[in-house]
mmCIF file of N, CA and C in Angstrom:
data_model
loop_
_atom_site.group_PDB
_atom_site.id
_atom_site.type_symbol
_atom_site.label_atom_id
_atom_site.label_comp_id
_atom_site.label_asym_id
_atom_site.label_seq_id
_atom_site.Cartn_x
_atom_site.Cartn_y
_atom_site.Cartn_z
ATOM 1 N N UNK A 1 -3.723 -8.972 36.727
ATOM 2 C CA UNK A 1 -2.473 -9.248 36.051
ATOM 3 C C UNK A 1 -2.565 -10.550 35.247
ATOM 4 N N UNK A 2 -3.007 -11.502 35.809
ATOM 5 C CA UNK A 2 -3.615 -13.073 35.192
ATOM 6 C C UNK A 2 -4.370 -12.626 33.834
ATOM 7 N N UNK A 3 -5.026 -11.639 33.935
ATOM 8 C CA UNK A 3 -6.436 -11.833 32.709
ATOM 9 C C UNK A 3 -5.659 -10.924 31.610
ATOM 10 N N UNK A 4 -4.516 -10.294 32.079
ATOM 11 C CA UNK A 4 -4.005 -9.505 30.894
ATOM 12 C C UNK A 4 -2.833 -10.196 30.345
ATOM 13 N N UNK A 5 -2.428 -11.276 31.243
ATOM 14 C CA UNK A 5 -1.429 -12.354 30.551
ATOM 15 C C UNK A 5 -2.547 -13.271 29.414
ATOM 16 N N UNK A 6 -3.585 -13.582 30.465
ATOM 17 C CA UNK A 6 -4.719 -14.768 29.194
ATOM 18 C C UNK A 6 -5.247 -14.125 27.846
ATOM 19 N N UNK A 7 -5.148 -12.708 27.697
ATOM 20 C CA UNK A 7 -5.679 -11.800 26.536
ATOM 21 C C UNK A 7 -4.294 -11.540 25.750
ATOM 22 N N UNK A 8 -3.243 -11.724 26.471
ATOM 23 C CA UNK A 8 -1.565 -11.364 25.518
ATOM 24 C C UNK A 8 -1.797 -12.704 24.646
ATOM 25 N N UNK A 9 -1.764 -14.027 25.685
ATOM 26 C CA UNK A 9 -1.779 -15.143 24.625
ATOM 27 C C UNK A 9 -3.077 -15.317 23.680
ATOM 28 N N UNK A 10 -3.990 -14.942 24.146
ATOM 29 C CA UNK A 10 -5.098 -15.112 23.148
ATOM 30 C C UNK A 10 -5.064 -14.446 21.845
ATOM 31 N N UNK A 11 -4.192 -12.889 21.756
ATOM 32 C CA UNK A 11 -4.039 -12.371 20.521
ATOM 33 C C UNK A 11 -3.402 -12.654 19.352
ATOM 34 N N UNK A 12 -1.989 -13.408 20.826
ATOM 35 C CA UNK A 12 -1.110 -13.723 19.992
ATOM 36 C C UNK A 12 -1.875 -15.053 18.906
ATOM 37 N N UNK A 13 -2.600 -16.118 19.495
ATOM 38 C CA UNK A 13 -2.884 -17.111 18.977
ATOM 39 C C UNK A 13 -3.970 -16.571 17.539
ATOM 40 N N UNK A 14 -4.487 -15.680 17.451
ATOM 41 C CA UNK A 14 -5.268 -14.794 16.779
ATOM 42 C C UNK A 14 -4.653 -14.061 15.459
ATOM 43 N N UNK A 15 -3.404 -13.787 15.617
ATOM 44 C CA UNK A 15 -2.381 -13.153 14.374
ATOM 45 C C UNK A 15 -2.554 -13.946 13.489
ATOM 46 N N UNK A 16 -2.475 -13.494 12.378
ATOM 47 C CA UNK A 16 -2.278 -14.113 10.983
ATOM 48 C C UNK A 16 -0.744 -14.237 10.675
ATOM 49 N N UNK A 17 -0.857 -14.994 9.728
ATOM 50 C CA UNK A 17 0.755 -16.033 9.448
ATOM 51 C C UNK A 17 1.054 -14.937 8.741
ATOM 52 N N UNK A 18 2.219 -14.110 8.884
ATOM 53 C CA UNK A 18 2.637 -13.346 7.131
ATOM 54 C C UNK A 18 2.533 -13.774 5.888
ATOM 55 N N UNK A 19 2.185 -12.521 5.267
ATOM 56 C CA UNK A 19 2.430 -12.360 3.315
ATOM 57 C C UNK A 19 3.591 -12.733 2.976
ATOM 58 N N UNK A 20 3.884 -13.176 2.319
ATOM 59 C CA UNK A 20 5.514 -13.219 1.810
ATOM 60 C C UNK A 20 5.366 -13.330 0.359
ATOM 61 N N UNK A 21 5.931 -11.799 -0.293
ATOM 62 C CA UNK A 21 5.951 -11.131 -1.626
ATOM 63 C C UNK A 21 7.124 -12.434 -2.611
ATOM 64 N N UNK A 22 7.577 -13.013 -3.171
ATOM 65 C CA UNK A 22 8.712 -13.040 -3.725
ATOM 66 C C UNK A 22 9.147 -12.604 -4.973
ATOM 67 N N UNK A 23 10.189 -11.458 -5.364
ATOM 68 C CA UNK A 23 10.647 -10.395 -6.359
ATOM 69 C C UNK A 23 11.300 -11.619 -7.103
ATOM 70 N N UNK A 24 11.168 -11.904 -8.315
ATOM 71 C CA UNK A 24 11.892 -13.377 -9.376
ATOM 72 C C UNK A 24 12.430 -12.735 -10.191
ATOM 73 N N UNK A 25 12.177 -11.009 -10.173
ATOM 74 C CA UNK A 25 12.993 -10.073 -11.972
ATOM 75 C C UNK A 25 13.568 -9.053 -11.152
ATOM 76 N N UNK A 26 14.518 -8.868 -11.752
ATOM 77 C CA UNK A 26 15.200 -7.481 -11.610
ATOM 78 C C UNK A 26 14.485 -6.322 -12.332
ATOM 79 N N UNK A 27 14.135 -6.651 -13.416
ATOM 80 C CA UNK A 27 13.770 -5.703 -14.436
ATOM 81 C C UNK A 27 12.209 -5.045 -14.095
ATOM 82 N N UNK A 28 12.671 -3.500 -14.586
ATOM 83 C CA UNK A 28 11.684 -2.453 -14.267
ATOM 84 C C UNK A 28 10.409 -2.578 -15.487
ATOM 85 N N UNK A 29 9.496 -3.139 -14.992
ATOM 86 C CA UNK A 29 8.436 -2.818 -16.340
ATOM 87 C C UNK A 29 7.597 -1.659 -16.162
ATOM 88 N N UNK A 30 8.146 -0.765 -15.700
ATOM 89 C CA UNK A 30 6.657 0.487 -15.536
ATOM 90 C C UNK A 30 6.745 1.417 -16.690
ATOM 91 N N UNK A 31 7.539 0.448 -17.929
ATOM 92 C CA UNK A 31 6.750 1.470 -18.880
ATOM 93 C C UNK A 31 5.028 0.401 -19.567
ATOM 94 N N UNK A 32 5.260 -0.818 -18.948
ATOM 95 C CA UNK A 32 3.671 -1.199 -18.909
ATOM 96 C C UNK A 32 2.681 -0.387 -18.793
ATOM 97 N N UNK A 33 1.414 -0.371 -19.509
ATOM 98 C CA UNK A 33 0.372 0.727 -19.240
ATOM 99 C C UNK A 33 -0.436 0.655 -17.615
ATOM 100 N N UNK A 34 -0.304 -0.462 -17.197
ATOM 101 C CA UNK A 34 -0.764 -0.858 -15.842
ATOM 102 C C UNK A 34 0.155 -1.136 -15.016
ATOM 103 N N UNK A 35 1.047 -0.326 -15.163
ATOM 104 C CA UNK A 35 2.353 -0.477 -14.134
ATOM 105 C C UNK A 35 2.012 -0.098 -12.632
ATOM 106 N N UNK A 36 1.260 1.298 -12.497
ATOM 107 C CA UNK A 36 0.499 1.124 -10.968
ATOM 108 C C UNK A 36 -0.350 0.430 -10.387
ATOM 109 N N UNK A 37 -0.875 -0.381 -11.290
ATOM 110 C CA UNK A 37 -1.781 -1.819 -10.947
ATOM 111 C C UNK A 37 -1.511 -3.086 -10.653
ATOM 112 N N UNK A 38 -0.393 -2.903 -11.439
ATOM 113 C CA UNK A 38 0.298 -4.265 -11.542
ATOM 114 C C UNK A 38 1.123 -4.811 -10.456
ATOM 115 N N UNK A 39 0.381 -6.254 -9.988
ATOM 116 C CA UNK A 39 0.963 -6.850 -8.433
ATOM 117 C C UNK A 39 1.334 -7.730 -9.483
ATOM 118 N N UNK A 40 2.451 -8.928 -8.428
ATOM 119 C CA UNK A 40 2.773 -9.939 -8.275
ATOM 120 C C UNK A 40 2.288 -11.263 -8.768
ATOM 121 N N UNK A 41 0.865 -11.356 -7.181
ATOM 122 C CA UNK A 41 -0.068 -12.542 -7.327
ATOM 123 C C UNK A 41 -1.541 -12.138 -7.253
ATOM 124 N N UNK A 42 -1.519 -11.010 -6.350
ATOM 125 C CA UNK A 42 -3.000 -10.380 -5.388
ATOM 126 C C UNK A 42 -3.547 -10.138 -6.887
ATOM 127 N N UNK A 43 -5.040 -10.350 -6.413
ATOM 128 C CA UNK A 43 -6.105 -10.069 -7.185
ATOM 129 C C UNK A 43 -7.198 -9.436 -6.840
ATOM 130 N N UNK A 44 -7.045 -8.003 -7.188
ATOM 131 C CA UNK A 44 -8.529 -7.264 -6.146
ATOM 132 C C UNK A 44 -9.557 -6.949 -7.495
ATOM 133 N N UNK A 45 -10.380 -7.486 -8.074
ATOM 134 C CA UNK A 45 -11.464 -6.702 -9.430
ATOM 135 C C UNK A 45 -10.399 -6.321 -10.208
ATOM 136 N N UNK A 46 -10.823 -5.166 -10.891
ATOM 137 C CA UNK A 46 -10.279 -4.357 -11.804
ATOM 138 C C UNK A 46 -9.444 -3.628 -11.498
ATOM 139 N N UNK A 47 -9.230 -3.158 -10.368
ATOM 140 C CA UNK A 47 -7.969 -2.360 -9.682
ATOM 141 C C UNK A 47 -6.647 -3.279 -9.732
ATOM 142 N N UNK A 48 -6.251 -4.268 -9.044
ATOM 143 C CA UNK A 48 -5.156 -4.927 -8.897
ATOM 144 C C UNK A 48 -5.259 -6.054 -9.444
ATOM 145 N N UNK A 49 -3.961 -6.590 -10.135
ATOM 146 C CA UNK A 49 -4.185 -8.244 -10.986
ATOM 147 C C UNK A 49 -2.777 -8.269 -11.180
ATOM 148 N N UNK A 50 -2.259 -9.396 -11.030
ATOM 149 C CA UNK A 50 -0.853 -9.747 -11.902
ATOM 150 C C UNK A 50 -0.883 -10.164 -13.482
ATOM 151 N N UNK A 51 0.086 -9.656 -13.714
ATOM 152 C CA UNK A 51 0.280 -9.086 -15.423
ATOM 153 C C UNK A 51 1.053 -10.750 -15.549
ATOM 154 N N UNK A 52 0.152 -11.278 -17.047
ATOM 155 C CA UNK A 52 0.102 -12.343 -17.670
ATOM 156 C C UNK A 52 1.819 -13.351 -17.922
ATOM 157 N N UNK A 53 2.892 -12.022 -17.378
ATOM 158 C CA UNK A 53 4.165 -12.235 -18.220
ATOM 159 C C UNK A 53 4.482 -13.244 -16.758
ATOM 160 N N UNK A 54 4.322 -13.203 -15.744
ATOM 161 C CA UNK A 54 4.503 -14.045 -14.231
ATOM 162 C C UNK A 54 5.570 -13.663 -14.047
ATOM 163 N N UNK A 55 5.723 -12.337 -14.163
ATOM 164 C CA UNK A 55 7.355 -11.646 -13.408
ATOM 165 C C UNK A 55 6.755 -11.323 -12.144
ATOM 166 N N UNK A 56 7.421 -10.663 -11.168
ATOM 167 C CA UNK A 56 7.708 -10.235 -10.037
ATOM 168 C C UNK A 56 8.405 -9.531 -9.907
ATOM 169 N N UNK A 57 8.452 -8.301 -9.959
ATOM 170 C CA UNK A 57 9.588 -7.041 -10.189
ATOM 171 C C UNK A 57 9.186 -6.470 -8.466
ATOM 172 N N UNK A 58 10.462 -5.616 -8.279
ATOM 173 C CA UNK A 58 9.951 -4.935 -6.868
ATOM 174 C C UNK A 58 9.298 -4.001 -6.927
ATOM 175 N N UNK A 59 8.948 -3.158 -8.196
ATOM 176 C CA UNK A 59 7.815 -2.617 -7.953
ATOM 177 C C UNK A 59 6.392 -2.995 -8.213
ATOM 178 N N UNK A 60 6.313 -4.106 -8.718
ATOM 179 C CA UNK A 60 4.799 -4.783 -8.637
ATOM 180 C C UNK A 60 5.183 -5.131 -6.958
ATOM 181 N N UNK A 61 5.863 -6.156 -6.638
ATOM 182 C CA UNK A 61 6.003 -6.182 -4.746
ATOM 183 C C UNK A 61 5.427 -4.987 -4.171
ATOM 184 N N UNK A 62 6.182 -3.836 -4.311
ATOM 185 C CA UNK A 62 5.275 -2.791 -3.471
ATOM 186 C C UNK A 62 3.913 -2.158 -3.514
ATOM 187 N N UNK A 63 3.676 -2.122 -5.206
ATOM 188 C CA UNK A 63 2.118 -1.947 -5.427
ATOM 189 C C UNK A 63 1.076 -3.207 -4.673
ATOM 190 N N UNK A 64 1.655 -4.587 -4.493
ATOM 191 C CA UNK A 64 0.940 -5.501 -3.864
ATOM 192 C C UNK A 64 0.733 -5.592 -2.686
ATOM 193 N N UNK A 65 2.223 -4.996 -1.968
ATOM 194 C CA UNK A 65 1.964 -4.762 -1.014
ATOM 195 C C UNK A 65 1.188 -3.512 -0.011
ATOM 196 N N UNK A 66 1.046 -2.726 -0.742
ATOM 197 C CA UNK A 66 0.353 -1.782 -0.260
ATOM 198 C C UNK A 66 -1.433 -1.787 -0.782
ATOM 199 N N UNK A 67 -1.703 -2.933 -2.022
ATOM 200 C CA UNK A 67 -2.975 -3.073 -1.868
ATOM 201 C C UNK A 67 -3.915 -3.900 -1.358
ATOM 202 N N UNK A 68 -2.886 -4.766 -0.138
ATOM 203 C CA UNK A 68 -3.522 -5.796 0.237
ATOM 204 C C UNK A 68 -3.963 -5.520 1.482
ATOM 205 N N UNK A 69 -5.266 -5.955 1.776
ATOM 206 C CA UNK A 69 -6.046 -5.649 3.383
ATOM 207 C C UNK A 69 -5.380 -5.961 4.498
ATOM 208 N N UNK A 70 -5.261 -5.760 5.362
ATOM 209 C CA UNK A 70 -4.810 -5.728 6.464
ATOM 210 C C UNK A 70 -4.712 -6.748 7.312
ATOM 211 N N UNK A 71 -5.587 -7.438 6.758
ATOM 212 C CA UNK A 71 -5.794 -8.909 7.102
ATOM 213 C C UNK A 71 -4.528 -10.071 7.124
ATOM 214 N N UNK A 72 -3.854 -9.321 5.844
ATOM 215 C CA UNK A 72 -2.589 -9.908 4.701
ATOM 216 C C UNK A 72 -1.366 -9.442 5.924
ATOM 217 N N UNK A 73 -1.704 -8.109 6.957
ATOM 218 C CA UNK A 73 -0.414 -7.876 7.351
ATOM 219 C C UNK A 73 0.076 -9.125 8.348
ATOM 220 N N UNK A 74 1.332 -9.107 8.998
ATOM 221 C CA UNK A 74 2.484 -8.252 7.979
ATOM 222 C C UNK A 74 2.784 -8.841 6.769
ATOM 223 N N UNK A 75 3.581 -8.369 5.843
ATOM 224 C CA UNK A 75 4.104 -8.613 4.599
ATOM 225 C C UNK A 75 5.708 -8.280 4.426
ATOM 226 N N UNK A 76 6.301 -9.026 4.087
ATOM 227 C CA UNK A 76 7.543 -9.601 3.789
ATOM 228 C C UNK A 76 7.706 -9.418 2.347
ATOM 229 N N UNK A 77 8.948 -9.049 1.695
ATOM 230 C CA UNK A 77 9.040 -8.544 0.660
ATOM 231 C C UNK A 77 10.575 -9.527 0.229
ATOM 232 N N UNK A 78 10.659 -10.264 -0.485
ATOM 233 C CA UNK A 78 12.152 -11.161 -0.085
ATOM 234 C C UNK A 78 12.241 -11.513 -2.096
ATOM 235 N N UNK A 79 13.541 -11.593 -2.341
ATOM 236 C CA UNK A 79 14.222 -11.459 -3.362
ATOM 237 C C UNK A 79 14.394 -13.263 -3.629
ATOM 238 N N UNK A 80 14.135 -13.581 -4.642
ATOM 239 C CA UNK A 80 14.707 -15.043 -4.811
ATOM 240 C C UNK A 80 15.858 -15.002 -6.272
ATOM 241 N N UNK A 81 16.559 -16.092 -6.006
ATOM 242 C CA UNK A 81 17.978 -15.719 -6.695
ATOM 243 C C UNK A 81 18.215 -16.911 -7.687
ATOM 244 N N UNK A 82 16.917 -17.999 -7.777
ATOM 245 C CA UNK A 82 17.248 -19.349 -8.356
ATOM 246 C C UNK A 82 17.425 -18.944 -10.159
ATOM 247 N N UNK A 83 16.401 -17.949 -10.829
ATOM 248 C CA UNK A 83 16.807 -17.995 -12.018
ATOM 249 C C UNK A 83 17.026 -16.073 -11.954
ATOM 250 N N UNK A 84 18.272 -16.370 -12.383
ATOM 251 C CA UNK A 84 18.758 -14.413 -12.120
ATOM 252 C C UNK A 84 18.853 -13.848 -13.700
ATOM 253 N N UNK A 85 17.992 -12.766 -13.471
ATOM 254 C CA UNK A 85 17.579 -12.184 -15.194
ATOM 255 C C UNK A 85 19.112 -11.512 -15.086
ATOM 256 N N UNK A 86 19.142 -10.487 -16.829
ATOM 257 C CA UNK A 86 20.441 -10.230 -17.089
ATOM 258 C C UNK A 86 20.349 -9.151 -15.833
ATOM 259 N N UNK A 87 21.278 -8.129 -15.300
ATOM 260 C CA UNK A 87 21.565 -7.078 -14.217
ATOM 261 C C UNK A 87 21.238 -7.600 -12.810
ATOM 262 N N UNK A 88 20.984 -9.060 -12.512
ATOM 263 C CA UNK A 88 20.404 -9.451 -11.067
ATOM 264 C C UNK A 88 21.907 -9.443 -10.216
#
C-alpha cells in the first residue's frame, strides 16, 4: 500500500505543466489556403506553422491543439478579451 502511495506521488511530480492556447480574434480565416494547417504558435516542419498575420482564431486553437504531441497534454484552450475585434 506504501509503494503505491510513493509511485502516485512520483507521477504526479512527473506531469507536465499545461498548454495554454490563447484565441486573441474572433474572426474565421479558413478561407486562408492553409487554414487546416494553420496553428496559433506550434511549429511542426511543413505541416503546422502560425500564419504571419499573429491572429489566434479558435480554429487555428483547435488545429494546434490537436497537432501537438502528447507531451504538450493537457491543453487549455482560453479566450482573451484585452483587444476585442469587430463581432467579439
Amino acid at each position: 500500500m506504501l509503494a503505491g502511495c510513493a509511485f502516485s506521488f512520483a507521477s504526479a511530480q512527473l506531469q507536465a505543466a499545461p498548454t495554454t492556447i490563447v484565441v486573441n480574434s474572433s474572426e474565421d480565416l479558413a478561407t486562408s489556403s492553409n487554414f487546416s494547417r494553420s496553428t496559433c504558435t506550434y511549429i511542426d516542419g511543413a505541416l503546422f506553422f502560425p500564419e504571419p498575420d499573429g491572429k489566434c482564431t479558435l480554429r487555428r486553437a483547435i488545429v494546434e491543439a490537436s497537432a501537438r504531441p502528447d507531451s504538450d497534454r493537457p491543453i487549455s484552450i482560453t479566450a482573451s478579451h484585452g483587444e476585442r475585434s469587430e463581432g467579439w
